Amino acid sequence: MHDIIRGNSTIIEGIEPLCAHGGSVRHTSDSFGNAYHWFQIDTPHELLQAADILHSQGSRLAMITAYNRHSDTGPMQALCYQFVLEGVVYSVTVPLDEKHPQVPSITPLFNNADWHEREMMELYGIKIVNQPNPRRLFLDEELDKGLLGELVPLSIMMNGASSQDLWERILQGKESR
Amino acid sequence: MSKNTFVMPLGPVHVALEEPVYFRLEVEGETIRNVDLTSGHVHRGMEALAQQRNLVKNVTLTERVCSLCSNSHSFTYCMAVENALGMSIPPRARYLRVLAEEIKRVASHLFNTAIQAHIIGFKSLFMHVMEVREIIQDVKETVYGNRMNLASNCLGGVKCDVDPKLLEYILSQIGKMEPQVEEIRDIYNTNHNVVTRTKGIGLLPKEDAIRLGVVGPVARGSGVMNDVRKESPYAAYPELEFKSIIKDGCDVHTRTQVRLDEIFESFGLIRQCCERMPEGPVTCAMNPIPVTQATARSEAPRGEVFYYIRTNGSETPERLKWRVPSYMNWESLGVMMRDCAVADVALITNSIDPCVSCTER
């Protein structure tokens, strides 16, 4: 394990205060010494401030991931924004809940956020405020939003699940011939 | 849209497109004024599948995200899991991973270069490049038993060791191939038909490349240094000598030059791997699965591959997400195609080495 974890001090010192009230900060490295900085900001309101700091330092947006969080109080989601600058990965996690159900768009700052935001809107039903291009990305308009947020058993999801009905129809067709 | 422009649909099924994607071109005569892109025709829902399989089964799944970059996906996925579990793979496995990755890079870049000749209508060059590519396809088949999905990576290392006899064979095949690729590079750099069709078209200025966050040869062909192998060393790359190819021509021709020059760097890396391969085990034991999150990235032939995993202590990932290089490069077509001729659409599209199946997953 490497003792010194590299990172841009303006970014780290700028985002840390945004995680001070319920958020968290973690610094890790992998077996090759590559640095990863993990920030969980307090609320979605701080996202634009964090994105602004990352943008001012010349970071590149690499990926945004939406995921469901387990909770007894109802559906909760989170978004993990990942940026790269000089080989160091900065991850900013934004928790979403009933009190803070939506997140501002960062596409005006990072143009390449457009596809990521549109994809999580259609797959996870994430509400994004001020998205400049809120069209479907991959899925047809007829499909419901937030499909990946639903519990669909693998057996139902796979075509083979229709086997009972399907084989009965095939047998019927065969018998009628 | 002005009254002089009209809409021209291209795709999703079109003879010039390898995979389904729909372009809505606004054209004024023969000149493109605006481009809009619609994809999603082959969406497979692989991320949902990954959350229903255990960590080991997902190695096989991720190798099927893409064909030409197949090894990069299982490679980066394994690194993400190893980062999450705090595993450090043995030195021999690090070299074997680089060996497979660079063999795949040679095959991928030659395929893209061949398709360019095909689009130009230079059929004999297309066939010649594909014939030379067969040498590396034979290497894949002989060493790994497969011409496309190598199934080399596993959690904690690699599945198949490569014995000294096979390393000698790889070296001899590389020796046979290198002068032939040199000849191909010379044709692409100097042939009148190729240069006339590719030089000065599909321009992506450096500021647009940075703004759109493009990766791989598309970024490096526009003067943007972006090579994960140098930036965030992984596997055996920190111990090996190679150059990142970067050029500032910003056009189709330059992107091809970057790919062709990179093939020679890959030859060098393959040679170093074969000659310096350390002895020892090729796997390490798996650690217990903690509740954590981790990231890994690598330089696939088309550019940066990015993986993110969340584990909850069970053998099935809570979330597995990946971003492929093409995902970042598609939007650059809007810049590249503006004010170009309709006849150049397929050529410019090919210059980003697009992959629809991995974009949509």
XYZ file of C-alpha atoms in Angstrom:
538
model
C 0.000 0.000 0.000
C 1.290 3.464 -0.859
C 1.467 5.954 2.004
C 1.081 9.133 -0.039
C -2.174 9.492 -1.942
C -1.839 12.010 -4.758
C -4.483 14.642 -5.393
C -5.250 18.237 -6.303
C -5.407 20.245 -3.060
C -7.798 22.888 -4.481
C -10.303 20.170 -5.349
C -9.945 18.247 -2.092
C -10.023 21.330 0.146
C -12.857 22.843 -1.896
C -15.168 19.812 -1.776
C -14.459 18.656 1.800
C -16.583 21.449 3.397
C -19.519 20.353 1.193
C -19.444 16.988 2.965
C -19.264 18.325 6.517
C -22.914 17.886 7.548
C -23.745 14.233 7.133
C -21.546 13.511 4.120
C -18.214 11.718 4.143
C -14.714 11.896 2.656
C -12.380 8.973 1.969
C -9.006 8.763 0.221
C -7.815 5.417 -1.145
C -5.239 3.996 -3.528
C -4.977 0.753 -5.470
C -2.101 -1.729 -5.582
C -0.421 0.318 -8.345
C -0.512 3.557 -6.311
C -3.333 5.194 -8.291
C -5.287 7.613 -6.120
C -9.061 7.742 -5.620
C -10.845 10.440 -3.634
C -14.407 9.692 -2.538
C -16.716 12.514 -1.464
C -20.310 12.110 -0.378
C -21.804 15.581 -0.369
C -24.558 16.516 2.084
C -27.397 17.251 -0.352
C -27.859 17.605 -4.137
C -27.734 21.386 -3.686
C -23.947 21.210 -3.255
C -23.395 19.355 -6.543
C -23.022 22.428 -8.750
C -20.496 23.927 -6.343
C -18.450 20.708 -6.368
C -18.712 20.453 -10.171
C -17.626 24.058 -10.506
C -14.459 23.403 -8.469
C -13.661 20.308 -10.542
C -14.314 22.188 -13.793
C -12.127 25.155 -12.779
C -9.192 22.774 -12.246
C -9.610 21.179 -15.694
C -11.108 17.833 -14.652
C -12.776 15.572 -17.181
C -16.102 13.907 -16.418
C -15.558 10.167 -16.864
C -18.836 8.579 -15.779
C -22.026 9.037 -13.755
C -23.643 6.045 -12.074
C -27.145 5.934 -10.612
C -28.011 3.218 -8.113
C -30.705 2.252 -5.641
C -29.973 2.362 -1.931
C -31.600 0.057 0.580
C -33.804 1.856 3.050
C -36.660 1.055 5.400
C -38.228 4.447 4.866
C -38.946 4.157 1.158
C -37.148 4.336 -2.171
C -33.806 6.064 -2.078
C -31.268 6.534 -4.800
C -27.769 7.914 -5.177
C -25.650 9.214 -8.006
C -21.902 8.800 -8.238
C -20.163 11.388 -10.458
C -16.598 10.449 -11.371
C -14.011 12.872 -12.673
C -10.397 12.415 -13.729
C -7.581 14.917 -13.438
C -3.911 14.004 -13.990
C -4.584 10.315 -13.442
C -6.469 10.814 -10.165
C -10.143 9.854 -9.878
C -12.488 12.101 -7.868
C -15.876 10.556 -7.064
C -18.695 12.777 -5.846
C -21.699 10.866 -4.500
C -25.040 12.648 -4.304
C -27.713 11.024 -2.113
C -31.334 11.413 -3.221
C -34.325 10.865 -0.945
C -37.892 12.061 -0.472
C -36.678 15.382 0.897
C -34.202 15.928 -1.947
C -35.576 13.953 -4.912
C -33.905 15.865 -7.737
C -30.461 16.953 -8.827
C -29.249 19.887 -10.964
C -27.827 19.189 -14.423
C -24.061 19.582 -14.817
C -24.271 19.461 -18.632
C -23.810 23.267 -18.924
C -20.408 22.811 -17.205
C -19.430 19.397 -18.580
C -20.931 18.961 -22.058
C -20.275 15.230 -21.998
C -22.660 14.804 -19.038
C -25.595 14.994 -21.468
C -25.718 11.274 -22.370
C -25.061 10.139 -18.790
C -27.883 12.300 -17.441
C -30.331 11.234 -20.135
C -29.491 7.573 -19.554
C -30.122 7.753 -15.811
C -33.335 9.665 -16.418
C -34.686 6.839 -18.562
C -33.253 3.847 -16.671
C -33.577 5.022 -13.057
C -36.216 7.748 -13.387
C -33.841 10.343 -11.881
C -35.247 13.868 -11.956
C -32.684 16.280 -13.351
C -33.315 20.019 -13.163
C -32.363 22.232 -16.118
C -31.204 19.364 -18.347
C -30.780 21.178 -21.676
C -31.690 18.157 -23.820
C -34.127 15.954 -21.843
C -34.934 13.466 -24.623
C -34.733 9.687 -24.394
C -31.237 8.387 -25.125
C -31.626 4.675 -25.878
C -35.063 3.486 -24.816
C -38.274 4.144 -26.692
C -40.708 6.740 -25.309
C -43.321 3.975 -24.894
C -41.252 2.274 -22.183
C -41.750 3.451 -18.608
C -39.076 5.581 -16.961
C -36.967 3.991 -14.245
C -37.013 0.381 -15.460
C -33.829 -0.458 -13.561
C -35.448 0.712 -10.349
C -38.075 -2.016 -10.605
C -37.613 -5.516 -9.277
C -37.823 -7.798 -12.293
C -36.878 -11.420 -11.520
C -34.305 -12.857 -13.896
C -36.694 -15.633 -14.921
C -39.273 -13.057 -16.040
C -36.688 -10.861 -17.709
C -35.259 -13.630 -19.838
C -37.200 -14.791 -22.856
C -37.182 -18.360 -21.568
C -39.649 -17.290 -18.881
C -42.390 -17.266 -21.446
C -41.725 -20.976 -21.970
C -44.965 -22.327 -20.497
C -47.135 -20.150 -22.658
C -44.775 -20.333 -25.606
C -44.452 -24.132 -25.645
C -48.182 -24.589 -25.226
C -48.729 -22.460 -28.293
C -46.059 -24.337 -30.212
C -47.647 -27.674 -29.243
C -51.086 -26.408 -30.209
C -49.746 -25.337 -33.573
C -48.120 -28.739 -34.035
C -51.249 -30.662 -33.046
C -53.474 -28.636 -35.327
C -51.294 -29.498 -38.311
C -33.460 24.853 -40.077
C -33.280 27.324 -42.980
C -35.438 26.976 -46.104
C -32.385 25.908 -48.104
C -31.799 22.845 -45.946
C -33.673 19.573 -45.927
C -33.554 16.503 -43.713
C -31.798 13.401 -44.946
C -32.166 10.223 -42.872
C -29.235 7.821 -42.787
C -29.645 4.435 -41.105
C -30.375 2.761 -38.795
C -29.791 0.012 -41.339
C -27.463 1.210 -44.039
C -24.861 -0.395 -46.222
C -22.158 1.996 -44.975
C -22.866 1.369 -41.282
C -21.629 -1.754 -39.544
C -24.090 -1.489 -36.683
C -27.501 0.176 -36.377
C -27.491 3.886 -35.657
C -29.723 6.581 -37.086
C -28.354 9.897 -38.329
C -30.705 12.782 -38.992
C -28.688 14.955 -41.322
C -29.721 18.499 -42.159
C -28.176 19.103 -45.553
C -27.858 22.054 -47.858
C -27.196 20.564 -51.253
C -24.359 18.118 -50.631
C -23.187 19.861 -47.469
C -24.160 18.791 -43.958
C -25.277 21.670 -41.743
C -26.389 19.768 -38.667
C -26.306 16.201 -37.325
C -28.549 14.503 -34.813
C -27.955 10.959 -33.682
C -30.389 8.355 -32.376
C -29.266 5.033 -30.996
C -30.761 2.337 -28.799
C -31.637 -0.215 -31.483
C -29.530 -2.964 -29.888
C -29.866 -2.119 -26.199
C -29.216 -5.346 -24.241
C -29.730 -4.331 -20.613
C -26.390 -5.891 -19.631
C -26.022 -3.767 -16.486
C -29.252 -5.264 -15.136
C -27.923 -8.752 -15.943
C -24.641 -8.012 -14.125
C -26.593 -7.317 -10.941
C -28.109 -10.802 -11.094
C -24.840 -12.724 -11.434
C -22.004 -13.330 -9.030
C -18.587 -11.684 -9.314
C -17.042 -14.677 -11.128
C -19.824 -15.053 -13.694
C -19.568 -11.348 -14.520
C -16.072 -11.896 -15.968
C -17.702 -13.888 -18.766
C -20.536 -11.385 -19.145
C -18.321 -8.307 -19.383
C -16.096 -9.968 -21.987
C -19.193 -9.965 -24.200
C -19.855 -6.220 -23.992
C -17.785 -5.676 -27.113
C -16.000 -7.841 -29.642
C -12.871 -5.919 -30.585
C -12.374 -4.577 -27.038
C -13.601 -7.773 -25.347
C -10.387 -8.342 -23.408
C -10.351 -4.745 -22.107
C -13.740 -5.248 -20.476
C -12.964 -8.402 -18.543
C -9.520 -6.908 -17.731
C -10.956 -3.665 -16.284
C -13.825 -5.446 -14.558
C -11.323 -7.773 -12.843
C -9.248 -4.757 -11.774
C -12.366 -3.098 -10.301
C -13.170 -6.242 -8.291
C -9.524 -6.600 -7.227
C -9.508 -2.959 -6.072
C -12.735 -3.546 -4.123
C -11.391 -6.708 -2.493
C -7.886 -5.325 -1.931
C -6.197 -7.968 -4.081
C -2.772 -7.656 -5.657
C -2.188 -9.933 -8.629
C 1.136 -11.801 -9.175
C 3.822 -10.252 -11.446
C 3.482 -12.933 -14.131
C -0.258 -12.301 -14.355
C 0.387 -8.559 -14.826
C 2.614 -9.309 -17.838
C 0.183 -11.853 -19.265
C -2.646 -9.326 -19.021
C -0.637 -6.732 -20.953
C 0.336 -9.349 -23.541
C -3.309 -10.237 -24.289
C -4.365 -6.578 -24.263
C -1.723 -5.483 -26.760
C -2.411 -8.436 -29.077
C -6.049 -7.323 -29.109
C -5.030 -3.689 -29.748
C -3.071 -4.679 -32.868
C -6.062 -6.628 -34.220
C -8.514 -3.840 -33.378
C -6.521 -1.015 -34.960
C -5.891 -3.042 -38.119
C -9.601 -3.811 -38.400
C -10.526 -0.133 -38.198
C -7.836 0.757 -40.727
C -9.056 -1.937 -43.109
C -12.658 -0.699 -42.874
C -11.474 2.758 -43.824
C -10.043 1.366 -47.066
C -13.328 -0.471 -47.646
C -15.337 2.766 -47.239
C -13.004 4.643 -49.565
C -13.585 1.923 -52.139
C -9.980 0.754 -52.114
C -10.929 -2.939 -52.010
C -7.475 -4.366 -52.637
C -6.056 -2.397 -49.702
C -8.947 -3.549 -47.512
C -8.231 -7.177 -48.369
C -4.492 -6.712 -47.922
C -4.865 -5.211 -44.419
C -7.302 -7.950 -43.413
C -4.885 -10.567 -44.714
C -2.027 -9.147 -42.626
C -4.412 -8.980 -39.649
C -4.921 -12.729 -40.024
C -1.414 -13.229 -38.586
C -2.477 -11.728 -35.251
C -5.801 -13.580 -35.444
C -3.807 -16.801 -35.778
C -1.756 -15.787 -32.741
C -4.959 -15.352 -30.737
C -6.306 -18.688 -31.874
C -3.047 -20.530 -31.252
C -2.320 -19.031 -27.842
C -5.806 -18.574 -26.395
C -7.856 -20.974 -28.511
C -10.145 -18.256 -29.796
C -9.997 -15.530 -32.419
C -12.163 -12.978 -30.614
C -13.013 -13.500 -26.917
C -9.745 -14.666 -25.385
C -11.231 -15.625 -21.989
C -7.794 -14.933 -20.540
C -8.679 -12.816 -17.497
C -10.033 -14.087 -14.214
C -10.407 -12.536 -10.775
C -6.935 -12.456 -9.248
C -4.947 -12.998 -12.434
C -5.244 -14.901 -15.702
C -6.719 -18.278 -16.604
C -4.170 -19.417 -19.131
C -0.439 -19.357 -18.691
C 1.586 -18.936 -21.884
C 4.525 -21.326 -22.041
C 8.001 -20.390 -23.431
C 7.309 -22.197 -26.706
C 4.220 -20.079 -27.311
C 6.088 -16.919 -26.342
C 8.681 -17.802 -29.019
C 5.852 -18.352 -31.501
C 4.348 -14.938 -30.689
C 7.735 -13.278 -31.197
C 8.214 -14.974 -34.560
C 4.735 -13.937 -35.734
C 5.315 -10.333 -34.648
C 8.618 -10.402 -36.551
C 6.771 -11.600 -39.652
C 4.007 -9.030 -39.279
C 5.963 -5.861 -38.506
C 7.452 -5.186 -41.982
C 4.056 -5.834 -43.561
C 2.368 -3.305 -41.244
C 5.197 -0.876 -42.032
C 4.276 -1.204 -45.693
C 0.588 -0.643 -44.859
C 1.448 2.459 -42.828
C 3.392 3.802 -45.775
C 0.404 3.281 -48.089
C -1.963 5.122 -45.718
C 0.521 7.975 -45.337
C 1.343 8.474 -48.997
C -1.221 6.899 -51.336
C -2.966 9.615 -53.307
C -6.448 8.046 -53.102
C -6.264 7.513 -49.354
C -4.721 10.876 -48.504
C -7.140 12.830 -50.718
C -10.151 11.216 -49.092
C -8.949 11.510 -45.482
C -6.826 14.628 -45.120
C -8.607 17.769 -43.906
C -11.978 16.096 -43.361
C -13.786 15.266 -40.138
C -12.046 18.007 -38.200
C -12.214 17.893 -34.414
C -10.328 20.913 -33.019
C -8.467 20.415 -29.743
C -10.825 22.691 -27.771
C -13.836 20.633 -28.915
C -12.029 17.394 -28.054
C -11.474 18.704 -24.512
C -15.007 20.106 -24.223
C -16.597 16.804 -25.276
C -14.217 14.694 -23.163
C -13.338 12.368 -26.054
C -10.911 9.525 -25.399
C -8.451 7.198 -27.146
C -7.065 7.806 -30.631
C -9.842 10.375 -31.241
C -8.454 12.541 -28.408
C -4.806 11.851 -29.236
C -5.423 12.694 -32.910
C -6.616 16.140 -31.793
C -3.574 16.837 -29.652
C -5.141 15.815 -26.334
C -2.871 13.616 -24.248
C -5.121 10.984 -22.776
C -3.642 7.519 -22.327
C -4.576 5.622 -19.157
C -1.530 3.364 -19.550
C 0.701 6.405 -18.905
C -1.626 8.485 -16.743
C -2.684 5.835 -14.202
C -0.300 2.907 -14.590
C -1.750 -0.561 -14.130
C -0.733 -4.180 -14.762
C 2.858 -4.298 -16.081
C 2.726 -0.991 -17.986
C 4.793 0.980 -15.438
C 7.701 -1.447 -16.039
C 7.540 -1.376 -19.837
C 8.850 1.185 -22.317
C 6.438 2.660 -24.843
C 5.362 6.022 -26.218
C 1.883 7.513 -26.275
C 1.194 8.584 -29.827
C -0.169 12.111 -29.987
C -0.690 14.197 -33.121
C -2.457 17.469 -33.802
C -3.842 17.082 -37.339
C -7.401 16.753 -35.913
C -8.709 15.017 -39.089
C -9.573 11.486 -40.268
C -6.063 11.023 -41.665
C -4.432 11.888 -38.328
C -6.627 9.491 -36.358
C -5.571 6.714 -38.729
C -1.917 7.687 -38.311
C -2.296 7.523 -34.530
C -3.741 4.004 -34.744
C -1.086 2.773 -37.176
C 1.753 4.217 -35.079
C 0.228 2.691 -31.953
C 0.435 -0.754 -33.528
C 4.233 -0.450 -33.502
C 4.201 0.551 -29.831
C 2.049 -2.529 -29.201
C 4.586 -4.700 -31.048
C 7.246 -3.303 -28.717
C 5.120 -4.041 -25.651
C 4.379 -7.593 -26.831
C 8.119 -8.189 -27.375
C 9.006 -6.832 -23.934
C 6.317 -9.007 -22.315
C 7.597 -12.128 -24.082
C 11.239 -11.402 -23.234
C 10.818 -10.174 -19.645
C 7.981 -12.449 -18.486
C 8.687 -13.203 -14.815
C 8.285 -16.700 -13.447
C 5.724 -17.543 -10.808
C 2.022 -18.096 -10.226
C -0.613 -16.556 -12.499
C -3.377 -16.112 -9.923
C -3.785 -15.051 -6.337
C -6.443 -16.107 -3.842
C -9.640 -14.112 -3.562
C -10.211 -12.025 -0.440
C -13.522 -11.868 1.447
C -16.049 -9.534 -0.190
C -16.477 -6.353 1.864
C -19.170 -3.645 1.725
C -17.387 -1.118 -0.445
C -17.135 0.655 -3.763
C -14.258 0.742 -6.233
C -13.278 2.026 -9.627
C -10.867 0.854 -12.310
C -9.954 2.144 -15.723
C -7.804 0.995 -18.601
C -6.807 2.016 -22.105
C -8.763 -0.130 -24.571
C -7.963 0.128 -28.299
C -10.736 2.730 -28.652
C -9.814 4.631 -25.493
C -10.543 4.748 -21.787
C -12.783 2.041 -20.319
C -14.186 2.951 -16.902
C -15.717 0.499 -14.385
C -17.466 1.188 -11.084
C -18.569 -1.514 -8.691
C -20.472 -1.474 -5.405
C -20.396 -4.590 -3.266
C -22.620 -5.350 -0.285
C -20.782 -8.313 1.183
C -22.629 -10.841 -0.955
C -21.178 -12.504 -4.033
C -23.472 -10.502 -6.333
C -22.557 -6.867 -7.005
C -25.042 -4.306 -5.746
C -24.248 -2.184 -8.786
C -21.884 -2.629 -11.706
C -21.589 0.171 -14.204
C -19.149 0.681 -17.014
C -18.534 3.377 -19.583
C -17.078 2.436 -22.923
C -14.854 4.704 -25.049
C -17.383 5.064 -27.887
C -19.907 6.498 -25.400
C -17.689 9.578 -25.081
C -16.812 9.822 -28.765
C -20.214 9.751 -30.522
C -21.043 13.381 -29.790
C -17.848 14.497 -31.512
C -19.420 13.420 -34.835
C -21.630 16.524 -34.628
C -18.474 18.668 -34.788
C -16.643 16.481 -37.314
C -19.527 16.295 -39.795
C -20.582 19.930 -39.752
C -20.026 21.434 -43.214
C -18.645 18.196 -44.635
C -19.996 16.350 -47.671
C -22.722 13.697 -47.370
C -20.353 11.279 -49.105
C -17.932 11.526 -46.165
C -20.402 10.544 -43.427
C -19.418 6.869 -43.308
C -15.708 7.696 -43.481
C -15.934 10.198 -40.613
C -18.072 7.819 -38.541
C -15.479 5.081 -38.989
C -12.727 7.465 -37.884
C -14.008 7.405 -34.288
C -13.893 3.572 -34.475
C -17.455 3.424 -33.171
C -18.988 0.489 -31.378
C -22.769 0.555 -31.062
C -23.121 -2.715 -29.179
C -20.854 -1.581 -26.356
C -22.277 1.953 -26.300
C -25.764 0.620 -25.674
C -24.752 -2.433 -23.645
